[in-house]
Rosetta silent file (secondary structure, phi, psi, omega in degrees, C-alpha in Angstrom):
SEQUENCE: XXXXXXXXXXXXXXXXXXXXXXXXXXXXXXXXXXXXXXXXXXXXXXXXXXXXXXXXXXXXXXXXXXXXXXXXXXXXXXXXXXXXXXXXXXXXXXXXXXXXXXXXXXXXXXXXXXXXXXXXXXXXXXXXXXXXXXXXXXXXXXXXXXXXXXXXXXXXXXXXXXXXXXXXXXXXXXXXXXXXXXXXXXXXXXXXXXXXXXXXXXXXXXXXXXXXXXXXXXXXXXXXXXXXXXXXXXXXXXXXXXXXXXXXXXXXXXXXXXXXXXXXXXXXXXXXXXX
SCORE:     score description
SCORE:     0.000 S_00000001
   1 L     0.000  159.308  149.191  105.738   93.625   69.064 S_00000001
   2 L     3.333  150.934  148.292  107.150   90.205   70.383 S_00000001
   3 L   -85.946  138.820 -144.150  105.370   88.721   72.865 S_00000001
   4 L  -107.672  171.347  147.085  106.808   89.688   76.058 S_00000001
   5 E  -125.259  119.910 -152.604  106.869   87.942   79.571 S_00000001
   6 E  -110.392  168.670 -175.841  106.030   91.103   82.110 S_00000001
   7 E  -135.498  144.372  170.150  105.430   90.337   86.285 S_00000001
   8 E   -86.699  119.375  165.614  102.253   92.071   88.402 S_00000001
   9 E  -107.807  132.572  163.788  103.806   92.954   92.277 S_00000001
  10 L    57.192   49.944 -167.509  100.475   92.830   94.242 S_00000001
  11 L  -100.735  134.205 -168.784   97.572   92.572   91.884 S_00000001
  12 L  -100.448 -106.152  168.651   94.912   94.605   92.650 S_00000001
  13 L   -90.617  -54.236 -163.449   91.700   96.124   91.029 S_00000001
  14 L   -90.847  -22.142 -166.763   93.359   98.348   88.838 S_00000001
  15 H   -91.658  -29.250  178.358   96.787   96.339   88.219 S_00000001
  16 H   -95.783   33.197  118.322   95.006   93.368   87.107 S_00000001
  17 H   -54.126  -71.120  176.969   93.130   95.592   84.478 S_00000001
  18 H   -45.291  -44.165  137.876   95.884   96.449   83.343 S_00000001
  19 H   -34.015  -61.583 -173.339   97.218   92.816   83.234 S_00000001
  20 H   -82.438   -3.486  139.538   94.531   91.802   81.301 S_00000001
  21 H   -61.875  -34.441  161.710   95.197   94.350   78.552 S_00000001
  22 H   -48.473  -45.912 -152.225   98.846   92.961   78.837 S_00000001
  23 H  -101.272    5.555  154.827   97.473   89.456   78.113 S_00000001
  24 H   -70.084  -34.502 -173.796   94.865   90.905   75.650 S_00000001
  25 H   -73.783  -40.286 -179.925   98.073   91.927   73.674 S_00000001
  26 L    96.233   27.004  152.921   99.506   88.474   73.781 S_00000001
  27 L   -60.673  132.176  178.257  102.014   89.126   76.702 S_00000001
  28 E   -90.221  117.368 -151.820  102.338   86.524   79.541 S_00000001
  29 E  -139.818  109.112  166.322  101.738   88.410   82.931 S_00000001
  30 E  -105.041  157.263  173.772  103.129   86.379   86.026 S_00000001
  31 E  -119.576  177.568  167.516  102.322   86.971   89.599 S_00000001
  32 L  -127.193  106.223 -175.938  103.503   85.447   93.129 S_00000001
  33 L   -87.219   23.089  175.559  100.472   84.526   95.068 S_00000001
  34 L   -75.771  144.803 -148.123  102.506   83.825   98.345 S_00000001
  35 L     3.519   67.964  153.642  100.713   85.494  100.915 S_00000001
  36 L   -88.081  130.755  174.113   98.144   87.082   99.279 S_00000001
  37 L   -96.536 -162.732 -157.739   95.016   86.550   99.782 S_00000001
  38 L   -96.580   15.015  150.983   92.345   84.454   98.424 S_00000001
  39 L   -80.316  -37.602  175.643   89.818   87.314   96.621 S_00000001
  40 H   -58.466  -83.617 -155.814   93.886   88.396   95.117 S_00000001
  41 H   -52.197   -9.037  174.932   94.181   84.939   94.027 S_00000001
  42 H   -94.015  -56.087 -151.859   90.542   84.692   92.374 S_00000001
  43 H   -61.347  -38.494 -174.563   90.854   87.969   91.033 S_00000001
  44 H   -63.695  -35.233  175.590   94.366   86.778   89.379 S_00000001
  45 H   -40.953  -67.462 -168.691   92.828   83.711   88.084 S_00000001
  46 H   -67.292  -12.773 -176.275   89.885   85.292   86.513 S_00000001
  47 H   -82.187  -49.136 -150.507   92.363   87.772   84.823 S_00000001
  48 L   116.142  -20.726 -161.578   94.591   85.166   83.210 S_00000001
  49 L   -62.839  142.403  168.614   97.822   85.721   85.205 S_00000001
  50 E   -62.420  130.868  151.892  100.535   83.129   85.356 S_00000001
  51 E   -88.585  129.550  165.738  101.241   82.067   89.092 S_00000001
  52 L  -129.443  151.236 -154.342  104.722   81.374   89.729 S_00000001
  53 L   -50.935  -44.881 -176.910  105.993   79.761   92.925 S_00000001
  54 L  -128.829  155.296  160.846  108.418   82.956   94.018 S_00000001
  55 H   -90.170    1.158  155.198  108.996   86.070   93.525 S_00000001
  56 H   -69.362  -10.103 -168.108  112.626   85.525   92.403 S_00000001
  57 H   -73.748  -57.244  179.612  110.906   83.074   89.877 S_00000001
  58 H   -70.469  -34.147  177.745  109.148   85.991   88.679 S_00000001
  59 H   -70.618   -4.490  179.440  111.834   88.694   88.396 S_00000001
  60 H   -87.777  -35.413  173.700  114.144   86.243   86.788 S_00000001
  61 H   -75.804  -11.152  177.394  111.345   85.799   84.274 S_00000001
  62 L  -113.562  166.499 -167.350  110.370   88.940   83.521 S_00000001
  63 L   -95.127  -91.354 -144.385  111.593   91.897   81.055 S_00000001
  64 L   -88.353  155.638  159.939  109.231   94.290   82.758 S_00000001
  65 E  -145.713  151.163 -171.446  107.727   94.361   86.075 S_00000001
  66 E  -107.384  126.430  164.546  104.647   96.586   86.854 S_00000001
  67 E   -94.981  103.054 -172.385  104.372   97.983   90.641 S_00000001
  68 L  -134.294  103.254  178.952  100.579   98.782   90.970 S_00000001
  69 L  -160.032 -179.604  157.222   99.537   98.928   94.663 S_00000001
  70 L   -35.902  139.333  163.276   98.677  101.758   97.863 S_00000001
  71 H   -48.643  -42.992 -171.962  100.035  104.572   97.681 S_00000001
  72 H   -66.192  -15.964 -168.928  101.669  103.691  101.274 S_00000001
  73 H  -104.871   -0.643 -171.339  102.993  100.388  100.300 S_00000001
  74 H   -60.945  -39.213 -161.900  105.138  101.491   97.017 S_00000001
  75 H   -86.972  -27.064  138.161  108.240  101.857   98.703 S_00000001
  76 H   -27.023  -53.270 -164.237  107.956   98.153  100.711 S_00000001
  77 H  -100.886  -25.298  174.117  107.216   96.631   97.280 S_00000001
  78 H   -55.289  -68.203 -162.185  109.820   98.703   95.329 S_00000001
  79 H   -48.231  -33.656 -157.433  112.353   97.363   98.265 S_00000001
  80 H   -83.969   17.269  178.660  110.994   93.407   97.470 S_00000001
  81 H  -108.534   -6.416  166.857  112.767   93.350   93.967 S_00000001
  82 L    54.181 -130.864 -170.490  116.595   93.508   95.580 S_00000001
  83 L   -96.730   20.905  165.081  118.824   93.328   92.672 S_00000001
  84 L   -25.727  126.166  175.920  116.001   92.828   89.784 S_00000001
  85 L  -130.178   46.528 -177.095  117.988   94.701   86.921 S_00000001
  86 L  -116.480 -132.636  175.398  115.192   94.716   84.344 S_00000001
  87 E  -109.912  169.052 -160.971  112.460   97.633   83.961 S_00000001
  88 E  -154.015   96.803  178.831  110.556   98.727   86.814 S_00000001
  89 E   -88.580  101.819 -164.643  107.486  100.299   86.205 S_00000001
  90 E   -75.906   86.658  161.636  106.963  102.635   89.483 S_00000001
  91 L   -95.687   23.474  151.643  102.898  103.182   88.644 S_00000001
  92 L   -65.602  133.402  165.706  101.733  104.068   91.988 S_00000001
  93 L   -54.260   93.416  166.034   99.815  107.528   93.315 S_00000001
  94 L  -135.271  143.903  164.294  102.772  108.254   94.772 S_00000001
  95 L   -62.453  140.203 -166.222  104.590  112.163   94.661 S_00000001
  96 L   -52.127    1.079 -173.242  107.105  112.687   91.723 S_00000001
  97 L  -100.330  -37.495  167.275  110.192  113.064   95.219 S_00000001
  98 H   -51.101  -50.839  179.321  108.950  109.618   96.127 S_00000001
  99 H   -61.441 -109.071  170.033  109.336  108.119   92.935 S_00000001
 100 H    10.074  -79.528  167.894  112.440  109.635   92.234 S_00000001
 101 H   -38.134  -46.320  169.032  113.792  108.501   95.471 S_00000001
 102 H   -65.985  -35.136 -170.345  112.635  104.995   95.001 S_00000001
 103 H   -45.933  -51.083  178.287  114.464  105.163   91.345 S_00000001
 104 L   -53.688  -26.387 -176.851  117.913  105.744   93.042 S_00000001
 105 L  -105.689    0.576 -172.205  117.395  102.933   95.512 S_00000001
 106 L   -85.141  175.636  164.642  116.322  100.451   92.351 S_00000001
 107 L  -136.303   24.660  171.555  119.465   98.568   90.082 S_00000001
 108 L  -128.953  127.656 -171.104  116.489   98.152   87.819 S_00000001
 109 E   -49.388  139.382  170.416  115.730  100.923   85.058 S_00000001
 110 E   -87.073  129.455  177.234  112.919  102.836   86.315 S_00000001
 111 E  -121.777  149.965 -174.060  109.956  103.948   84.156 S_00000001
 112 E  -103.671  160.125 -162.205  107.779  106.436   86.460 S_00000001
 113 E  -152.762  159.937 -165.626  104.033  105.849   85.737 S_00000001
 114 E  -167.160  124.487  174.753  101.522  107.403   86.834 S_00000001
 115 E   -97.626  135.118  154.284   97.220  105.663   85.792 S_00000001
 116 E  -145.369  150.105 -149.102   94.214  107.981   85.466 S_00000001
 117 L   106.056  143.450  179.589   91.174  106.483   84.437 S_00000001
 118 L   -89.678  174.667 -162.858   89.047  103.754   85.974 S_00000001
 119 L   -46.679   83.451 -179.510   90.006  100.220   85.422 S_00000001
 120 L   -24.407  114.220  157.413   90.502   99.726   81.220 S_00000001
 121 L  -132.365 -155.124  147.568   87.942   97.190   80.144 S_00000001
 122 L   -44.481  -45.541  176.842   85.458   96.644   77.125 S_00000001
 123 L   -30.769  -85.457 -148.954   83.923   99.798   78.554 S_00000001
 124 L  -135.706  156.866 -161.269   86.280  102.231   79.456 S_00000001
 125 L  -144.764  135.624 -178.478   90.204  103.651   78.507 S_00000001
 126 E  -106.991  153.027  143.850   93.009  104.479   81.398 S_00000001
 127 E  -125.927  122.869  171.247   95.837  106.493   80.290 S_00000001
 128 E  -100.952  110.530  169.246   99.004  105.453   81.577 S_00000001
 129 E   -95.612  149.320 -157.269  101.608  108.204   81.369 S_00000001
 130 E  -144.795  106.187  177.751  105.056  107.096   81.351 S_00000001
 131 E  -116.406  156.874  179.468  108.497  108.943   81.949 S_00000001
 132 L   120.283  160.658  179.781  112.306  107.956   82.316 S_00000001
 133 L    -1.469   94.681  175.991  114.949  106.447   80.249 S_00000001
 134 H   -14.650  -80.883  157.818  113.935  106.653   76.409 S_00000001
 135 H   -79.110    6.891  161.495  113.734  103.006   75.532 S_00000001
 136 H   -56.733  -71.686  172.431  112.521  101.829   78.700 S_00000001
 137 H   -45.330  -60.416  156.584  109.513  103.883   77.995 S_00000001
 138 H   -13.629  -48.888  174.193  109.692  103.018   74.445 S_00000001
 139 H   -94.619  -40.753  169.772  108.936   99.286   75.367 S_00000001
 140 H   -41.215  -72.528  177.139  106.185   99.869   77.825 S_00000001
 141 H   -15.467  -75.358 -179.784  104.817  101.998   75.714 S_00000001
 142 H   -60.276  -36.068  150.883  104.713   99.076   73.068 S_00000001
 143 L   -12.890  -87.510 -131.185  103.153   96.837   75.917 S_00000001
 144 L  -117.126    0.214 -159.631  100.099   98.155   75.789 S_00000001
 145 L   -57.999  100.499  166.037   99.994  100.126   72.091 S_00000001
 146 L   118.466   -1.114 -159.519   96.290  100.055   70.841 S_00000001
 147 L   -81.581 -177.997  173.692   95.244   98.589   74.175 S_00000001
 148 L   -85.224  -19.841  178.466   91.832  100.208   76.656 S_00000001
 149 E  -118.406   99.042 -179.102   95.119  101.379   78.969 S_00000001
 150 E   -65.083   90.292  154.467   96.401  104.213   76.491 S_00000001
 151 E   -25.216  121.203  160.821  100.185  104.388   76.772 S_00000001
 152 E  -141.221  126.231 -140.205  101.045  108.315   76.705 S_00000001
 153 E  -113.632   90.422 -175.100  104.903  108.753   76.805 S_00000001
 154 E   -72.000  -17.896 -158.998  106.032  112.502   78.666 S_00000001
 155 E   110.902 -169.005 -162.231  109.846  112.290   78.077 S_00000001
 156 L  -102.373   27.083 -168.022  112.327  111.351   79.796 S_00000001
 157 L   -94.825  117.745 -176.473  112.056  113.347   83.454 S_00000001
 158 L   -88.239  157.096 -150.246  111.649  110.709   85.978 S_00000001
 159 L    59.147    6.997  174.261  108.520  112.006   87.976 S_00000001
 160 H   -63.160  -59.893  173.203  106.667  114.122   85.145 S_00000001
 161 H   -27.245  -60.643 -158.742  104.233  111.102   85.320 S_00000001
 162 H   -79.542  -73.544  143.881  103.733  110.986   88.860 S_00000001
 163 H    29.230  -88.978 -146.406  103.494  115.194   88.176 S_00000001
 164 H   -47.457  -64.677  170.390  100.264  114.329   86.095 S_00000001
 165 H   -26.842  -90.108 -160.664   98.913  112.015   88.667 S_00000001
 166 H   -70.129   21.471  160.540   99.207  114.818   91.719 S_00000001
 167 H   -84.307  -57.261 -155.602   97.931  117.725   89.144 S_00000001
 168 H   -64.638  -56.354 -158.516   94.679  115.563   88.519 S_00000001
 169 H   -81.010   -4.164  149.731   94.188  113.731   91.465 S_00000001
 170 H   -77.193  -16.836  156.362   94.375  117.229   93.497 S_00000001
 171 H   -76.928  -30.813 -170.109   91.590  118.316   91.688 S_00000001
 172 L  -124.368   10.665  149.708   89.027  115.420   91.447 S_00000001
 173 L   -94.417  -51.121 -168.446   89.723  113.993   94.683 S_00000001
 174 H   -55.867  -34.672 -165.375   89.143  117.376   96.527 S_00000001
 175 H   -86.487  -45.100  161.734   86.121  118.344   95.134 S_00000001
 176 H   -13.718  -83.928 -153.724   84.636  114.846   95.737 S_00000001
 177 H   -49.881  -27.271 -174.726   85.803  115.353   99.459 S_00000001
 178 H   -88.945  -57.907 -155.600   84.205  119.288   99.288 S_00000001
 179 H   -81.449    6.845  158.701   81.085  118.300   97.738 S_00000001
 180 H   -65.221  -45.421 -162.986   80.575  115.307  100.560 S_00000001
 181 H   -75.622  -31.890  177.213   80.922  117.565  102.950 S_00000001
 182 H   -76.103  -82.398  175.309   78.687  120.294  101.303 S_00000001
 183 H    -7.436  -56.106 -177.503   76.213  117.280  100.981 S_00000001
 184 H   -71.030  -45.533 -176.780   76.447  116.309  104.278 S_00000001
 185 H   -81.133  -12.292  150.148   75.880  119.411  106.044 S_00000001
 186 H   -59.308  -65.835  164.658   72.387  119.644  104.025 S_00000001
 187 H   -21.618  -61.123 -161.027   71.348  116.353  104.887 S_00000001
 188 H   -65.939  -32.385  178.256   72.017  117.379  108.465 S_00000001
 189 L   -92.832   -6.033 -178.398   69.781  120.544  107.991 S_00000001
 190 L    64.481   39.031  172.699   67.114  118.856  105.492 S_00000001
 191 L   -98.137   -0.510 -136.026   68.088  121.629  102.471 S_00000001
 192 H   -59.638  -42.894  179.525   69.637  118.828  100.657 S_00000001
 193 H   -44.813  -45.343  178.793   66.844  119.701   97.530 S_00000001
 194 H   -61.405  -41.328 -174.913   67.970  123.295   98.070 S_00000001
 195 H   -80.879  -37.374 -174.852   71.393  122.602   97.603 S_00000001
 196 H   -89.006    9.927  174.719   71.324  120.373   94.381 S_00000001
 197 H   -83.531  -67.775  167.114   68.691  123.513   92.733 S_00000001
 198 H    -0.434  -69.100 -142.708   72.066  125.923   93.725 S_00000001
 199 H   -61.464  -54.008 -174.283   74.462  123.130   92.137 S_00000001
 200 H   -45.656  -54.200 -171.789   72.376  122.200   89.284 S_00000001
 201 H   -57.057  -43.355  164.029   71.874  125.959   88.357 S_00000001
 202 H   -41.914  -26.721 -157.774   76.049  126.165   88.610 S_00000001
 203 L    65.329  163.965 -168.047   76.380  123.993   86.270 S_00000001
 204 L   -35.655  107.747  168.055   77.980  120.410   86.071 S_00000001
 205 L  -155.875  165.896  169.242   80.432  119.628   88.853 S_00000001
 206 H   -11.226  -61.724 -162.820   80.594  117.145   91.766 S_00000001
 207 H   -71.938   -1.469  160.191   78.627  118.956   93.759 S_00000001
 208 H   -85.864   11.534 -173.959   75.911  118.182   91.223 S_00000001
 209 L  -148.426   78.839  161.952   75.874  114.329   91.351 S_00000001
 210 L   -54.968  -35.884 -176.640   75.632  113.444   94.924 S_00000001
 211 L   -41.695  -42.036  168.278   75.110  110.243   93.552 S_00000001
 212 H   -62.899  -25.937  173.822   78.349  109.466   92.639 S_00000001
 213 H   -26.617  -69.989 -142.077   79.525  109.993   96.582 S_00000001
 214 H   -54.516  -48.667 -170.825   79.193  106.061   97.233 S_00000001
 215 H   -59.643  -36.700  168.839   81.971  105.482   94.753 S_00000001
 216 H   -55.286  -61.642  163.750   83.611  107.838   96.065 S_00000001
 217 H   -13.400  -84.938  159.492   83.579  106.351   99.351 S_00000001
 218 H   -40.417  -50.306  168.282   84.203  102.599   98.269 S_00000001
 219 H  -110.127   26.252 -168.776   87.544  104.199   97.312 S_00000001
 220 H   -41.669  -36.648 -173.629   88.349  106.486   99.733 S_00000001
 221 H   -55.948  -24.309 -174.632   90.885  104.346  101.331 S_00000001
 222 H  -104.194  -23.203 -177.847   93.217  104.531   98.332 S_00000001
 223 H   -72.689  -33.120 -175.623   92.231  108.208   97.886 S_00000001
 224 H   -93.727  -24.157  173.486   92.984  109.627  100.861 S_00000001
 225 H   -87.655   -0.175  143.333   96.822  108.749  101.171 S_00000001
 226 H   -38.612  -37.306 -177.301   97.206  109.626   97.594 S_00000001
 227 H   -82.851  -20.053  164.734   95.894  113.425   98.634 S_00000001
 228 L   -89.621  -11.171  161.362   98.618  113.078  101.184 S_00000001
 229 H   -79.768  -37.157  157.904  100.965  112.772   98.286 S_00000001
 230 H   -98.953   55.970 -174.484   99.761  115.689   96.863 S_00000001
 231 H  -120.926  -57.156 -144.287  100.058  117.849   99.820 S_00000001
 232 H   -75.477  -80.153 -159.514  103.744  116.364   99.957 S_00000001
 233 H   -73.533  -20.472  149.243  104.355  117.330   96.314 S_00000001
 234 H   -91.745   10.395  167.415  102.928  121.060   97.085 S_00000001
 235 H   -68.826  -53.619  175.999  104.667  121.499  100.149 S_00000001
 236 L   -85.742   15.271  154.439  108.072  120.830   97.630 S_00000001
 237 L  -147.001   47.069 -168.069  107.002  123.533   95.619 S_00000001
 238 L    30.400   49.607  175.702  105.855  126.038   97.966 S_00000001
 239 L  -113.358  144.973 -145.859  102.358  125.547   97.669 S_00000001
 240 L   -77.613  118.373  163.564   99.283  126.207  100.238 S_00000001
 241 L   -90.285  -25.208 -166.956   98.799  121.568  101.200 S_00000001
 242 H   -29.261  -50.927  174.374   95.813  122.603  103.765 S_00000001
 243 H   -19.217  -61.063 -153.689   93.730  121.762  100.786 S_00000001
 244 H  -101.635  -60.399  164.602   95.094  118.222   99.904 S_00000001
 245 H   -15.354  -80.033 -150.542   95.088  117.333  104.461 S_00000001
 246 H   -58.972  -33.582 -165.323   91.911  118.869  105.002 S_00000001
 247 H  -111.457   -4.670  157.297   90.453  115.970  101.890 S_00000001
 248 H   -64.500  -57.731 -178.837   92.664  113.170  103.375 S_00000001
 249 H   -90.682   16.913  152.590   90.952  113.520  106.357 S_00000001
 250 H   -83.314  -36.774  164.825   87.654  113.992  105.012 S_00000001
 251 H   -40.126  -49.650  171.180   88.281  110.612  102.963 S_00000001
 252 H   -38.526  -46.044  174.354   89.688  108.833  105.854 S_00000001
 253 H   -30.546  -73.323  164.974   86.118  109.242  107.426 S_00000001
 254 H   -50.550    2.339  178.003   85.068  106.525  105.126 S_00000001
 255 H   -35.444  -37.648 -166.489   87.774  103.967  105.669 S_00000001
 256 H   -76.640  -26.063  161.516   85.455  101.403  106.993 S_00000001
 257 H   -39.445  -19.277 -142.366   83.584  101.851  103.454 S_00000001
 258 L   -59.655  117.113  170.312   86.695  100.307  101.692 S_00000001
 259 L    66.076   43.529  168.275   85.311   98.509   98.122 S_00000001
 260 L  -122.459  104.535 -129.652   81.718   98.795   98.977 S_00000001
 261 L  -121.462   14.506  159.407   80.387   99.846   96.154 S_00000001
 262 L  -113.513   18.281  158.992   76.471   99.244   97.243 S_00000001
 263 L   -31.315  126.193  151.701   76.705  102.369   99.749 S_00000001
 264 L   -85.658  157.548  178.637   73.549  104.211   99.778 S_00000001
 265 H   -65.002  -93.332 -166.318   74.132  107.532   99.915 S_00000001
 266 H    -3.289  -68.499  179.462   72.637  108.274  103.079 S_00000001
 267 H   -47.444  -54.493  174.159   74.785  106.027  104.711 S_00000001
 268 H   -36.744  -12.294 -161.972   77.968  107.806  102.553 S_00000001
 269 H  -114.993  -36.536 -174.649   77.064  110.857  104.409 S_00000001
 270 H   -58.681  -43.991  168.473   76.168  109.417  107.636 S_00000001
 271 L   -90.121   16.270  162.108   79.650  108.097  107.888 S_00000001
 272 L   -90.602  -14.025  160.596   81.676  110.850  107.287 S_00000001
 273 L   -89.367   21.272  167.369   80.594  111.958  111.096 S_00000001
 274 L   -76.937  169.262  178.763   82.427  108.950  112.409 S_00000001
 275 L  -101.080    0.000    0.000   85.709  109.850  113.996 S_00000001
């Protein structure tokens, strides 16, 4: 397609991945580095992204804008686009009543969005599912078409996305949060060997690659209010949230962890008995 010029609200680990598949594409991806700070402002660099002065500078310039940030902050950054009337891609771990809600408070078409997948590179492929208004989607969609962040287009039901998002992310964040916890209470008892013969013999799941816990950690911080979104979203459909709490606040445990991604495991375990 055309080459487009799209705007980045907030970019973080995962939005400027996504950026740089924009600008792999031949798309122009501006940001507003006013008060941001200055690992955002490397990270934007090393990506490619345009800096522009403001952020009305960017919403005047762009056909799309991407919203990629905490779950807790979506509605804050939703709010900072005023009377933006262009597309609005809500792609936060946020619940499909949140989304929905922000769409209604936007004057900018909404596309609901919803990332699963770690950060698209050379590597590795995201999927970004995408719902709402037919050619809204349509042109995201062609954003990214052939890109490492795999465009997959649900219809037009704003929140189906965010749907996908709180299906997934109640499954593979909880069992993370259950096998730390399983982990942990070996470690405290010295069975820990005993417990991975058990897992191992189960066959593959979580609880068979303590290893992966650190990572798990390193993103707990974004993980655990996301798990409060899908408590939120089974609460509105009269489904048991204890589940989706109960692995917020074992994530929370790890806050102080946030992006440290050379956790030994020991330590990963040792700090989920902080308060």
């Amino acid at each position: 397609m055309t080459a487009s010029t799209v705007g980045l609200l907030h970019p973080g680990r995962m939005g400027s991945a996504i950026a740089a598949q924009l600008i792999a594409a031949g798309h122009q991806v501006l940001w507003c580095p006013t008060g941001r700070s200055a690992g955002t402002a490397r990270r934007a660099a090393e990506t490619g992204l345009t800096a522009v002065e403001t952020l009305p500078l960017l919403l005047e310039r762009s056909t799309v804008v991407f919203s990629i940030c905490p779950p807790a902050a979506a509605e804050e950054v939703a709010g900072s686009v005023g009377d933006y009337d262009g597309i609005y891609v809500e792609a936060n771990a946020i619940s499909p009543h949140r989304t929905i809600a922000i769409a209604g408070r936007l004057r900018a078409t909404v596309v609901d969005g919803s990332i699963i997948g770690p950060p698209p590179d050379e590597h590795s492929t995201a999927r970004l599912y995408l719902s709402g208004p037919e050619d809204a989607v349509e042109l995201v969609r062609r954003l990214l078409a052939n890109s490492k962040a795999e465009p997959v287009p649900l219809g037009e039901r704003i929140g189906a996305a965010s749907a996908v998002k709180m299906a997934y992310g109640s499954f593979q964040k909880t069992s993370r949060a259950l096998a730390a916890v399983s982990h942990a209470i070996a470690d405290d008892y010295g069975v820990g060997e005993h417990l991975l013969k058990e897992a191992n013999a189960f066959g593959g799941n979580a609880l068979a690659d303590p290893d992966g816990l650190p990572s798990a950690a390193a993103r707990a911080w974004r993980w655990a209010p996301e798990m409060l979104e899908v408590a939120e979203t089974a609460r509105a459909l009269g489904l048991p949230d204890a589940l989706a709490t109960g692995s917020a606040e074992v994530l929370s445990r790890w806050a102080d962890d946030k992006d440290d991604f050379d956790l030994s495991l020991p330590a990963t375990l040792r700090n989920l008995h902080r308060e």
